[in-house]
Tab-separated table of C-alpha atoms in Angstrom:
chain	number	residue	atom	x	y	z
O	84	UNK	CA	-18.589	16.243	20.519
O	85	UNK	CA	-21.110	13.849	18.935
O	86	UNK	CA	-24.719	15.718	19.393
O	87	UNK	CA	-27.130	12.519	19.434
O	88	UNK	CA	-25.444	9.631	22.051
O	89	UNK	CA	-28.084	7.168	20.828
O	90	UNK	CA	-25.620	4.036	20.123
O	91	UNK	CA	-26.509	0.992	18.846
O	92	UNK	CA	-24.642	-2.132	18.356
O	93	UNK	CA	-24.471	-4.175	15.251
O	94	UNK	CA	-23.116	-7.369	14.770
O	95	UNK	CA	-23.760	-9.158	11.193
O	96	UNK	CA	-23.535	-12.882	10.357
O	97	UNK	CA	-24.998	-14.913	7.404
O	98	UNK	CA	-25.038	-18.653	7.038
O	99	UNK	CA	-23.159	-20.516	4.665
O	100	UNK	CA	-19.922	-18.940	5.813
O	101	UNK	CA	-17.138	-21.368	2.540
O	102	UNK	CA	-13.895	-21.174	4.115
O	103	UNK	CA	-14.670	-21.794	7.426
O	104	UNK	CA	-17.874	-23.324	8.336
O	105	UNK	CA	-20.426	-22.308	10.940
O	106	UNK	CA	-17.477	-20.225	11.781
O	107	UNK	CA	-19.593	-17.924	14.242
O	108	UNK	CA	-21.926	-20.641	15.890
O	109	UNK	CA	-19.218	-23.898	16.151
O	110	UNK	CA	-17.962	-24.764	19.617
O	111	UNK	CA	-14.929	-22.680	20.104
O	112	UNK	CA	-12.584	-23.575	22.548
O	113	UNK	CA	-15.551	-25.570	24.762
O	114	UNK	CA	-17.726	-22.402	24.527
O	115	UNK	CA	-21.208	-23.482	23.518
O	116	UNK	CA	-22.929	-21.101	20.904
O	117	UNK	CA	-18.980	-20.251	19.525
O	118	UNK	CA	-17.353	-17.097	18.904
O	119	UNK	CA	-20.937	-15.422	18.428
O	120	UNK	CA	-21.930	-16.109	22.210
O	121	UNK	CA	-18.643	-14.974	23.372
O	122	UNK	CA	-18.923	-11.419	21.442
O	123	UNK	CA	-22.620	-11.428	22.408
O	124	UNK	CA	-21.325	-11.775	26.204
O	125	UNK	CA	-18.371	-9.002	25.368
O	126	UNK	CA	-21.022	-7.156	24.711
O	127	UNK	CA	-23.660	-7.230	27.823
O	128	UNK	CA	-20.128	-6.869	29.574
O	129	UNK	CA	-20.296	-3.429	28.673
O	130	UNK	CA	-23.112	-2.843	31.256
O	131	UNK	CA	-25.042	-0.131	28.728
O	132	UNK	CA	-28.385	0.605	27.720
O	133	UNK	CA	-27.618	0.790	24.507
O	134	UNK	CA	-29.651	-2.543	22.389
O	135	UNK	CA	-27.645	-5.378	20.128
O	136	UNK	CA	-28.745	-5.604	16.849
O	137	UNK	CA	-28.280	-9.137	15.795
O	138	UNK	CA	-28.824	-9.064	11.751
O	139	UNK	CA	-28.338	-12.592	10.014
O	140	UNK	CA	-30.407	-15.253	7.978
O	141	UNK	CA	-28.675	-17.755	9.973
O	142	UNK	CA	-31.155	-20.150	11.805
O	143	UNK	CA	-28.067	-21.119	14.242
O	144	UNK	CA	-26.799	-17.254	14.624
O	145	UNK	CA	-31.097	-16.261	16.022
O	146	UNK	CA	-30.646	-19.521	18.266
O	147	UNK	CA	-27.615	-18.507	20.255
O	148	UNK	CA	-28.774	-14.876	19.995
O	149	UNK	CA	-32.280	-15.736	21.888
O	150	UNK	CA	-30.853	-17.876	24.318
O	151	UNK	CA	-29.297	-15.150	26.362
O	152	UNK	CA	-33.056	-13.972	26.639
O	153	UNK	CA	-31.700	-10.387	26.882
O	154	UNK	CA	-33.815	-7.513	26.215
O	155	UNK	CA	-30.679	-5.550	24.747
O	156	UNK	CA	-30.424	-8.483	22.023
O	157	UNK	CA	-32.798	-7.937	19.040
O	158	UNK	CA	-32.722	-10.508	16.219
O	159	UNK	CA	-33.350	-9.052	12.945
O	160	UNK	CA	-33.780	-11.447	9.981
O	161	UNK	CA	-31.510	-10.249	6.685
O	162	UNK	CA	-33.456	-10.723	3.187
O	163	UNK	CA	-30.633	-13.705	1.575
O	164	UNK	CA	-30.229	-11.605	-0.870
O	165	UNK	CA	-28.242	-9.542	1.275
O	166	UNK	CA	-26.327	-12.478	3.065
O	167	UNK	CA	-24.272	-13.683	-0.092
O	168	UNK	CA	-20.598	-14.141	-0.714
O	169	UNK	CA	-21.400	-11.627	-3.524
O	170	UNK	CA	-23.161	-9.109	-1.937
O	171	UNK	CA	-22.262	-5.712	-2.700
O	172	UNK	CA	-21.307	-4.410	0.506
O	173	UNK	CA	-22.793	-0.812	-0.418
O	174	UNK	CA	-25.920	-2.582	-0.866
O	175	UNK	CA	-25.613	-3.681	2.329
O	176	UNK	CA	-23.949	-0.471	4.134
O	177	UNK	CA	-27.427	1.133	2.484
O	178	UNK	CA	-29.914	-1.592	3.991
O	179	UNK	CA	-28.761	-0.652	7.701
O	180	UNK	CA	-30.572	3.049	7.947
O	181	UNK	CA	-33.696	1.177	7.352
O	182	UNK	CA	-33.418	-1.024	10.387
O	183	UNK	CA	-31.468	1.649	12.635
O	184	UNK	CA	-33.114	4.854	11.360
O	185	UNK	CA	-31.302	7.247	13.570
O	186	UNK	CA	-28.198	7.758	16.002
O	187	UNK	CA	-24.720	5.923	15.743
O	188	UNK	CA	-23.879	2.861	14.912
O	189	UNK	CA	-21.104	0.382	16.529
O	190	UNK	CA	-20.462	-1.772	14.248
O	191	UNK	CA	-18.512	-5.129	15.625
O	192	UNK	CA	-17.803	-8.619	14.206
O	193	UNK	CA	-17.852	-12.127	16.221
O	194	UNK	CA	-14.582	-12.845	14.372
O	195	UNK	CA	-12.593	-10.661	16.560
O	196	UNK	CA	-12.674	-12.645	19.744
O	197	UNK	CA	-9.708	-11.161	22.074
O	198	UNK	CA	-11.772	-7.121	21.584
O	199	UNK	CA	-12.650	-7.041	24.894
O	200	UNK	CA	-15.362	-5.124	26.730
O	201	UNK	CA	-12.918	-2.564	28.133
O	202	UNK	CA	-11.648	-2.168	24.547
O	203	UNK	CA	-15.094	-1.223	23.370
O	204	UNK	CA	-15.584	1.149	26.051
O	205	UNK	CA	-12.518	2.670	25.358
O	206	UNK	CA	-13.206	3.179	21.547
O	207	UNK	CA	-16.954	3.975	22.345
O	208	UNK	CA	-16.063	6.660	25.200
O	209	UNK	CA	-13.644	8.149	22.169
O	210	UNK	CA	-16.214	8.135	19.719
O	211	UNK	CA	-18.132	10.837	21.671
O	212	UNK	CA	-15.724	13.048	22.282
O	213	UNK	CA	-13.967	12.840	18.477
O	214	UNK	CA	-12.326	16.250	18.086
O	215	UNK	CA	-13.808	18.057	15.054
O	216	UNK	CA	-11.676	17.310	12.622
O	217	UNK	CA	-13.145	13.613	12.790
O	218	UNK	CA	-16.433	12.180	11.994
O	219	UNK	CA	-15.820	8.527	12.497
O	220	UNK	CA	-13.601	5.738	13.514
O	221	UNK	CA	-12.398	2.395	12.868
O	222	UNK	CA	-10.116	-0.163	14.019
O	223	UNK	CA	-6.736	-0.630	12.488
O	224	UNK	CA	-3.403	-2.347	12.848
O	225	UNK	CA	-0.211	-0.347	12.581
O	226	UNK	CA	2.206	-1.527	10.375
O	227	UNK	CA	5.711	-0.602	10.197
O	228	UNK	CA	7.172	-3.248	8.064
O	229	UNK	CA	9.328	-3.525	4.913
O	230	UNK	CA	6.118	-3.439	2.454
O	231	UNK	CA	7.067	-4.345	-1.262
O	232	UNK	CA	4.600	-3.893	-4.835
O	233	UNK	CA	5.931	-6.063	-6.973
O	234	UNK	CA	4.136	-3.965	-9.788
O	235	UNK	CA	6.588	-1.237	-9.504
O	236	UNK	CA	9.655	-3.370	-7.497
O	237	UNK	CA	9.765	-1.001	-4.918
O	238	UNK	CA	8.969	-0.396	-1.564
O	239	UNK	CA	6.095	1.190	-1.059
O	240	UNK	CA	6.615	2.990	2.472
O	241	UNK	CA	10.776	4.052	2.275
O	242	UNK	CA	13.083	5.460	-0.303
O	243	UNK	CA	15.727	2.829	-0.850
O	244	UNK	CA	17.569	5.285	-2.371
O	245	UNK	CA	18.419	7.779	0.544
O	246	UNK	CA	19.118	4.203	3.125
O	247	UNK	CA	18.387	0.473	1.817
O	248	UNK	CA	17.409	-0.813	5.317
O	249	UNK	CA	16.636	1.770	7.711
O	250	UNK	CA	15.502	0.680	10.939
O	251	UNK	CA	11.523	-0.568	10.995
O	252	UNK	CA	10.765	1.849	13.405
O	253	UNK	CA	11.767	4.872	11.166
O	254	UNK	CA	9.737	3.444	8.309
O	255	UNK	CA	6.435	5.302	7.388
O	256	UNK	CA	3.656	3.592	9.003
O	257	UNK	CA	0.589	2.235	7.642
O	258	UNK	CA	-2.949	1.371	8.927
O	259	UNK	CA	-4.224	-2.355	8.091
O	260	UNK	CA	-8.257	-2.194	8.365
O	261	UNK	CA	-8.579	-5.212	10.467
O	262	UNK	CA	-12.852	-4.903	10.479
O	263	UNK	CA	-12.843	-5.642	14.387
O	264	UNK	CA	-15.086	-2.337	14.460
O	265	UNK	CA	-16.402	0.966	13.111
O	266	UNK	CA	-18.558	3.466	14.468
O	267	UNK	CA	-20.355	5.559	12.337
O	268	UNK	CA	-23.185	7.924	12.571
O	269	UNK	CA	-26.356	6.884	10.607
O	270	UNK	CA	-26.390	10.479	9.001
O	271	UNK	CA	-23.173	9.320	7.596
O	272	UNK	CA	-24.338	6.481	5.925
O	273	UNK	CA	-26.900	8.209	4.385
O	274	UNK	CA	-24.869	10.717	3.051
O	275	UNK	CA	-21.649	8.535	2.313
O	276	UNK	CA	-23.082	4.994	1.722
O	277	UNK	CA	-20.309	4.245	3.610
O	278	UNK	CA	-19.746	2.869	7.318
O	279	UNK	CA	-16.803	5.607	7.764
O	280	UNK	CA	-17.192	9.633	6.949
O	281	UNK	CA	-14.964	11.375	5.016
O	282	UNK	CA	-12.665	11.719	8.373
O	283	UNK	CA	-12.410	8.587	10.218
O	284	UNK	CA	-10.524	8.477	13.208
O	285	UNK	CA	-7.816	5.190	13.409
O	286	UNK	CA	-8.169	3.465	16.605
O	287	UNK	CA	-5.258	1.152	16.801
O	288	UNK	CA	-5.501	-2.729	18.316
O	289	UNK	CA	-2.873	-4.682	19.731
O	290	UNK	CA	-1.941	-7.776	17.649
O	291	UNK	CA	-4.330	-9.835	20.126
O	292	UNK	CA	-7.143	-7.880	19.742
O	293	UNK	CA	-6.421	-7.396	15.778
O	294	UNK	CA	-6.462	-11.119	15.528
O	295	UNK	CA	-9.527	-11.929	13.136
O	296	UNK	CA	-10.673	-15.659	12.300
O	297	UNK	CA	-11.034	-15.513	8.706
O	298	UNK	CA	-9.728	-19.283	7.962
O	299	UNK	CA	-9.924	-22.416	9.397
O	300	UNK	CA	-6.129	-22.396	10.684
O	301	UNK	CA	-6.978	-18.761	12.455
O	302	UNK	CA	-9.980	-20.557	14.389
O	303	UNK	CA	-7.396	-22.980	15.650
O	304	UNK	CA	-5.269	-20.669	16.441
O	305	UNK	CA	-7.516	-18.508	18.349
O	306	UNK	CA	-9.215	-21.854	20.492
O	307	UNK	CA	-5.349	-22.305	21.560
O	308	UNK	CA	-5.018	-18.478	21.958
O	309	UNK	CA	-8.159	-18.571	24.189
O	310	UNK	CA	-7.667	-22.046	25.986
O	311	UNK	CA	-4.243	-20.214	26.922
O	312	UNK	CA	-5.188	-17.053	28.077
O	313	UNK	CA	-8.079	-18.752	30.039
O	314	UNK	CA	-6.354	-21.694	31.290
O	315	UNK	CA	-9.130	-23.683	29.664
């Protein structure tokens, strides 16, 4: 059981997103304000008292963020240094305890659109009751797949030499980080520089809900995901 329930929400952006552009403020799928006003709206789904932190150097990202005039939404503005496609992500990881200086941190990205509120609840109601042998927790997929290195030709999860195709559902699984979410306490970042412990938990998505936009064909994809499960 998690001792301090002080949670607060973090969702990053930065502008000059290079492989898909204004990827978190663009209309998506006739949603003004994009797939960053649809996770902010996830969000004050949830019903909680706990705040937003919006953190970005985006001038877009702060407009969509202030238009919900929310007092749970607080923009914080990133120093560019820390908004690059080169950024160190430690260096990053270690700039959030001096903006959130104590409790937990729910970390969530606008590029997982289908997460829903329920989902969050779900993971966040979890997070507080994390038997001890855990100290944090993160979203994954589950993957139970033939997975080859070519380095070694050899598959990586299966002994081909005890049965050459066994069935998939025998194979060893795996866990795909798919970055939809982590919660983490900030004492752990301090002591890790890391936004998992030593221990973290894998909360597992359904392919939906894994589905991240990190290309321009995944944005399409997800506006005809969206439009479809929406009937927009």
């Amino acid at each position: 059981m998690m001792e301090n329930q002080d949670i607060v929400f973090f969702l990053p952006t930065r502008k000059g997103s290079e492989r898909v552009l204004q990827k978190n403020t663009r209309d998506f799928a006739g949603i003004s304000g994009g797939i960053l006003h649809l996770k902010l709206q996830q969000l004050l789904d949830l019903d909680l008292p706990y705040p937003i932190v919006v953190s970005t150097n985006d001038e877009a990202t702060m407009a969509v963020a202030a238009s919900f005039n929310s007092p749970r939404i607080h923009i914080i503005q990133r120093p560019d240094y820390l908004c690059q496609s080169a950024t160190n992500i430690t260096d990053f990881i270690n700039y959030i305890p001096t903006i959130i200086p104590q409790g937990h941190v729910f970390w969530v990205h606008a590029t997982a659109p289908f997460v829903t509120a329920e989902t969050y609840l779900r993971a966040l109601e979890l997070y507080k009751n994390l038997p001890p042998q855990y100290d944090s927790l993160f979203s994954v997929n589950k993957i139970q797949q033939f997975l080859w290195d070519p380095e070694t030709n050899r598959c990586i999860n299966h002994d081909r030499s005890v049965l050459k195709w066994p069935r998939t559902q025998d194979l060893k699984p795996l866990f795909e980080i798919n970055h939809a979410f982590y919660i983490n306490s900030i004492a752990n970042y301090k002591a890790y520089e890391d936004r998992i412990g030593n221990a973290p938990y894998y909360f597992e998505l359904n392919k939906l809900e894994a589905f991240d936009i990190d290309w321009d064909d995944d944005f399409k994809v997800a506006e005809h995901i969206y439009r479809s499960l929406h009937g927009v």
